[in-house]
Coordinates of C-alpha atoms and ligand atoms in Angstrom, one line a residue:
X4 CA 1.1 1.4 -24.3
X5 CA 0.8 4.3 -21.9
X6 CA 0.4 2.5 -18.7
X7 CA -2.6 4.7 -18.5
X8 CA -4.4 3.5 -15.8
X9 CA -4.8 2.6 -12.0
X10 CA -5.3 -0.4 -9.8
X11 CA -6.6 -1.8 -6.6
X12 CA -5.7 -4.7 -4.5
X13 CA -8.5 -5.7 -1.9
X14 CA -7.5 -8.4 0.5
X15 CA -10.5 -11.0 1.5
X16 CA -10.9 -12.9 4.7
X17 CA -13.8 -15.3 5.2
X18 CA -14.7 -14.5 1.8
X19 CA -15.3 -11.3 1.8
X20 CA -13.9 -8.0 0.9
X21 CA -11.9 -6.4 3.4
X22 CA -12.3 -2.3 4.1
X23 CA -14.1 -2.3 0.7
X24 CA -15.4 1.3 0.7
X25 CA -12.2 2.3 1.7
X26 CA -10.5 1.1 -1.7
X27 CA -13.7 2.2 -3.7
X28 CA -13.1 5.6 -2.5
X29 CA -9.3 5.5 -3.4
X30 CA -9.9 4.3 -6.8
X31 CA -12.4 6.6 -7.5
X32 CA -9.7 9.6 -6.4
X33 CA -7.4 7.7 -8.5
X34 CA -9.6 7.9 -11.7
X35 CA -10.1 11.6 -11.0
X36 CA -6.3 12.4 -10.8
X37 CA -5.9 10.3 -14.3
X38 CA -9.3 11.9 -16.0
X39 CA -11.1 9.0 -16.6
X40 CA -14.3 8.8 -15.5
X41 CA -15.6 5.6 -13.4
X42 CA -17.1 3.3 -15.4
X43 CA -19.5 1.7 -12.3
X44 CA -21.2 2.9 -9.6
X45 CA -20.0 2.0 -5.7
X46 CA -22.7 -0.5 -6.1
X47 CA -22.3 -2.3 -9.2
X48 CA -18.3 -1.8 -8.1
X49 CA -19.3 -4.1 -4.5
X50 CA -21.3 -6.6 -6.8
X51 CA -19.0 -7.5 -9.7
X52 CA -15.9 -7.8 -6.8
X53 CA -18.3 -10.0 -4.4
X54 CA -18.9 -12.0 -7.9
X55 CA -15.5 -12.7 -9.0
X56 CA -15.1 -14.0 -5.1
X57 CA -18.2 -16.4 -5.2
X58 CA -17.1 -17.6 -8.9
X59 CA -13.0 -18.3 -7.8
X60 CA -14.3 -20.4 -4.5
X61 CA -11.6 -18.6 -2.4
X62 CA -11.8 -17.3 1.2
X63 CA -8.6 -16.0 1.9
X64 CA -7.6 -14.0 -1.1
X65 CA -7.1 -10.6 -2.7
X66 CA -8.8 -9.1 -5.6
X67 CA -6.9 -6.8 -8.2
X68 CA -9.0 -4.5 -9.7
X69 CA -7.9 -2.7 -12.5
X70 CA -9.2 0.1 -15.1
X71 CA -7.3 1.1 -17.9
X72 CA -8.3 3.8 -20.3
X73 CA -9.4 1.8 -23.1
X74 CA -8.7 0.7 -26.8
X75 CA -8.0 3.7 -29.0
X76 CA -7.7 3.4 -32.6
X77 CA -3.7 4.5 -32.9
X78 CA -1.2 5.5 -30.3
X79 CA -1.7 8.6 -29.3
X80 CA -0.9 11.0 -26.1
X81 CA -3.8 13.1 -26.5
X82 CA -6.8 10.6 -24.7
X83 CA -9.1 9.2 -27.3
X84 CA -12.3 11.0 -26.8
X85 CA -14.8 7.8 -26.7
X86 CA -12.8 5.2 -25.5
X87 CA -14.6 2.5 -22.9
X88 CA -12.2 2.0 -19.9
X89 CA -11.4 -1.8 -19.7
X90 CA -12.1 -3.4 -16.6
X91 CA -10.2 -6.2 -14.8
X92 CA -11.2 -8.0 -11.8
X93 CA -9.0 -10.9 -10.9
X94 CA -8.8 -13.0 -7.7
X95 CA -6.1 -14.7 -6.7
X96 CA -4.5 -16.7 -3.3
X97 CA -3.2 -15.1 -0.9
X98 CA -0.6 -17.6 1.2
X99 CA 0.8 -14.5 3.1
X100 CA -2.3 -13.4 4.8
X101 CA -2.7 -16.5 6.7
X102 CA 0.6 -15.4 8.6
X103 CA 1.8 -18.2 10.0
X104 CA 5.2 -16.9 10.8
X105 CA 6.3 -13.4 10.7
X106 CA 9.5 -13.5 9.8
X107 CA 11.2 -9.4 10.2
X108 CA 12.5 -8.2 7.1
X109 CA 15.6 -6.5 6.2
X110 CA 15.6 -3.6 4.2
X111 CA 17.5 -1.2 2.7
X112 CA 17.1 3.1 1.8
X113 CA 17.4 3.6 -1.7
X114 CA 16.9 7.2 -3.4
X115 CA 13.1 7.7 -4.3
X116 CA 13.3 8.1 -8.1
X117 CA 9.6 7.4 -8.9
X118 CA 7.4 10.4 -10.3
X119 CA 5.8 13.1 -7.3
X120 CA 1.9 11.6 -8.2
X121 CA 2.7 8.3 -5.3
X122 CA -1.1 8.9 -3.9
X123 CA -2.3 8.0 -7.8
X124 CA -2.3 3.7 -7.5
X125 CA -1.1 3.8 -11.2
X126 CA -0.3 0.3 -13.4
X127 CA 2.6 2.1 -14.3
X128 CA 5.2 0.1 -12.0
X129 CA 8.1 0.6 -13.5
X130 CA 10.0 2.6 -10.7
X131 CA 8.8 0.7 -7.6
X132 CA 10.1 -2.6 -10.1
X133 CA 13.3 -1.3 -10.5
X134 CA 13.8 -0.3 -6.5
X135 CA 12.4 -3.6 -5.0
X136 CA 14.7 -5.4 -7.9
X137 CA 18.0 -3.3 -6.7
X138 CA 16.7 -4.2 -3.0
X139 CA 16.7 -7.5 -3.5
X140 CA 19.9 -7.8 -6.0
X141 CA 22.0 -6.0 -2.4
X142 CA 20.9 -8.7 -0.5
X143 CA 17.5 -7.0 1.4
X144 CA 14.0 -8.0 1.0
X145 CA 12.2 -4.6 0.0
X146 CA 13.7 -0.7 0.3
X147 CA 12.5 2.4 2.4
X148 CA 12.4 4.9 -0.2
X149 CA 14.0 8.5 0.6
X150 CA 13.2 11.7 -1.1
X151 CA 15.3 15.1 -0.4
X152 CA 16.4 13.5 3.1
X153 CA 12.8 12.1 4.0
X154 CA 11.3 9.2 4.5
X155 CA 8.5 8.6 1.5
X156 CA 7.1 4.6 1.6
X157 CA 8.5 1.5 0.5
X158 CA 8.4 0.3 -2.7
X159 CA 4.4 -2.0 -2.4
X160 CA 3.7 -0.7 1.5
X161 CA 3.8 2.4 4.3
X162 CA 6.0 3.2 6.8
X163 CA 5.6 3.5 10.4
X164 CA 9.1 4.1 13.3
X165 CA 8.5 4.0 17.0
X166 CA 10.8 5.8 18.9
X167 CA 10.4 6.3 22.5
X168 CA 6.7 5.0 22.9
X169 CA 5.4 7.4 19.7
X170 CA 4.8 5.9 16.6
X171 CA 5.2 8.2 13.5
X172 CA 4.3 7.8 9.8
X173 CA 5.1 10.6 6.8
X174 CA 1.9 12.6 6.1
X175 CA -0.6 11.7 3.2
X176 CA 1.3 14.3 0.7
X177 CA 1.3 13.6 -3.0
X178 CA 4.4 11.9 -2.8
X179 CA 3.0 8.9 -1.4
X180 CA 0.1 6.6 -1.7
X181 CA -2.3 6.9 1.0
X182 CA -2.4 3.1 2.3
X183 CA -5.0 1.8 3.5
X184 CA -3.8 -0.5 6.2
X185 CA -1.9 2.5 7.3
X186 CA -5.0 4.6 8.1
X187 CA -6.8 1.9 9.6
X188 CA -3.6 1.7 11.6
X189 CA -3.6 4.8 12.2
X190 CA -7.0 5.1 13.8
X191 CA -7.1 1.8 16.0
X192 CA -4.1 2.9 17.5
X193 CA -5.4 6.5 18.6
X194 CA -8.8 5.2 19.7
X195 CA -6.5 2.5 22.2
X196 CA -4.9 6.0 23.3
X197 CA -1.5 5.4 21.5
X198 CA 0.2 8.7 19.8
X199 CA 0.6 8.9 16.2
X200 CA 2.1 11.7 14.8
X201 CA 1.9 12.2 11.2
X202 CA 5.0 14.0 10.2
X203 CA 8.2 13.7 7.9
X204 CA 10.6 11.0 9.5
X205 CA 14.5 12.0 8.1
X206 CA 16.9 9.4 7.3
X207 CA 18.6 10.0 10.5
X208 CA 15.4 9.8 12.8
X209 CA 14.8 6.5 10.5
X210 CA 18.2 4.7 11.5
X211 CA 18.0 5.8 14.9
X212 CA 14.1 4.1 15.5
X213 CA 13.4 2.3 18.3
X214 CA 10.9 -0.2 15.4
X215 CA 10.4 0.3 12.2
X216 CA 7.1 -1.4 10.7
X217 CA 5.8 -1.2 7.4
X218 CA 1.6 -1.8 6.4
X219 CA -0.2 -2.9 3.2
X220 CA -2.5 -4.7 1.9
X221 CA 0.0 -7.7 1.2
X222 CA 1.9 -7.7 4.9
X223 CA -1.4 -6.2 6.9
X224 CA 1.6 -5.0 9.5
X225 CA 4.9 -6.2 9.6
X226 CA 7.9 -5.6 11.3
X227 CA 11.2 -4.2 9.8
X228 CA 14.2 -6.7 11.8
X229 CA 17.4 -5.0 9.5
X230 CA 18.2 -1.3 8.0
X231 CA 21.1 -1.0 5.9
X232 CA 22.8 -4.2 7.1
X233 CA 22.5 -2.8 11.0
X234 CA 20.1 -4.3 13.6
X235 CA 16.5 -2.5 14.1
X236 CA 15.7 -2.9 18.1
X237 CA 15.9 -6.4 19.2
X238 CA 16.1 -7.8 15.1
X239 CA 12.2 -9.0 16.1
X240 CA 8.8 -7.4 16.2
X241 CA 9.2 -4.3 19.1
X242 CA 6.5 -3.7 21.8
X243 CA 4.5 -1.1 19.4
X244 CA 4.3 -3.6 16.5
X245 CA 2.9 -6.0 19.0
X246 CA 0.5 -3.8 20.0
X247 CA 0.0 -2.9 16.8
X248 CA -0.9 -6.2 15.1
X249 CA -3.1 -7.3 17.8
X250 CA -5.8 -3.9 16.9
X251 CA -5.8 -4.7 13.7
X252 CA -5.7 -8.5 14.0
X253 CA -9.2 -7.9 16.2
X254 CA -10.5 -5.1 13.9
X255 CA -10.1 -7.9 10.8
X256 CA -11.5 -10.4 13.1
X257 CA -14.2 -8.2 14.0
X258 CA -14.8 -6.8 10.0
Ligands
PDD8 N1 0.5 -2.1 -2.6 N2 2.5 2.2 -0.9 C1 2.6 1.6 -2.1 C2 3.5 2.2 -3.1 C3 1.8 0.5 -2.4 O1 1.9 0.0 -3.6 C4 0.9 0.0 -1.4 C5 0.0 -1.2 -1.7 C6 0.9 0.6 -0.2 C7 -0.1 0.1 0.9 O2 -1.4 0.5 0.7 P1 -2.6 -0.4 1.2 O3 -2.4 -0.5 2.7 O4 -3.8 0.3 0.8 O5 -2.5 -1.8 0.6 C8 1.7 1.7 0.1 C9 -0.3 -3.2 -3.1 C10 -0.7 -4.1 -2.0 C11 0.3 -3.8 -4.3 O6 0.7 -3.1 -5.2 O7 0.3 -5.0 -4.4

């Protein structure tokens, strides 16, 4: 009733669990920031995920973990004091990781309207719905979301712009959710001497970019081919994103 709780979503190649510590240390931080207490160890966390994979027979998939505060006698704001989070582990196909065409997508900026806790991965979806549902209802497939003239995320991924050989990405504030894709970016790019800066991108410096790319989970990295109707480099994947995708293509086929 609340939407009082927070999620993960762990892609799997081969069959297993991609970056997992990575994601059990974000949901962890998420529990914290929400003030429920983690219901299973980092341990018994690896074992129930590497379960649900061996018990769905999938090996290119993603696993959705959720924990929600629990079942409280009546509705009420104030946290029932001995509730049992509910866990949810789910496992489902994953067409778009096998990437067998990358097609750029168009996007559009739309005013960032969700609430300033974006590094919480909360259930409560309601705001990035409503953006990605507008995006989509103008004619684009997903939106860059601006707050106060800056570049926050998209609406289910990260942002990165290259402009002039130097990739940049918004800082991890609280106003965004710290993606994982993106750090892992982040660092195979720096260790294969590319700059990153991590910095606020304005709306300007966003419709001027050389690229624009966006990371998850979902799209690993993907380039951004359309902004606001107008053409993003060539319309295709720039150099950077190129170079991009290959690190982290190796680093999965390495993981
Ligand atoms: N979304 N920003 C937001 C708002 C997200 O929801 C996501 C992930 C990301 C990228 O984070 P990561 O690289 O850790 O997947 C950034 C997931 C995939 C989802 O909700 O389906």
């Amino acid at each position: 009733m609340f939407g009082d709780g927070i999620y993960e979503v762990i892609p799997v190649y081969g069959g297993k669990p991609f970056t997992l510590p990575r994601h059990l240390v974000r949901l962890s931080n998420s529990l914290k920031e929400i003030r429920l207490a983690n219901p299973l160890s980092d341990a018994a966390w690896t074992d129930l995920i590497a379960e649900a994979i061996a018990r769905s027979g999938e090996e290119t998939a993603y696993v959705y973990v959720q924990v929600t505060r629990g079942v409280a006698p009546r509705r009420d704001h104030l946290y029932p004091p001995d509730a049992t989070p509910t866990v949810l582990v789910m496992v489902y196909e994953a067409p778009i990781l096998e990437r067998k065409t990358v097609t750029p997508l168009a996007m559009i900026t739309l005013e960032d309207f969700r609430w300033a806790r974006g590094h919480i991965k909360t259930v409560s979806l309601i705001a990035a719905g409503l953006l990605k549902n507008e995006a989509v209802a103008q004619g684009a497939d997903d939106a860059i979301l601006i707050r106060d003239g800056y570049v926050t995320e998209a609406t289910a991924s990260n942002i990165f712009i290259a402009k002039n050989g130097v990739l940049v990405t918004p800082p991890k504030t609280s106003l965004l959710l710290h993606g994982i894709t993106r750090d892992v970016v982040v660092e195979l790019a720096r260790a294969q001497g590319l700059v990153v800066e991590e910095r606020q991108i304005s709306l300007e410096e966003l419709e001027n970019a050389d690229e624009i790319m966006i990371t998850s989970s979902g799209h690993e990295t993907w380039p951004v081919g359309m902004l606001n109707g107008r053409q993003v480099g060539n319309g295709e994947g720039g150099v950077l994103w190129h170079q991009v995708d290959q690190l982290f293509q190796e680093f999965k086929g390495a993981s």
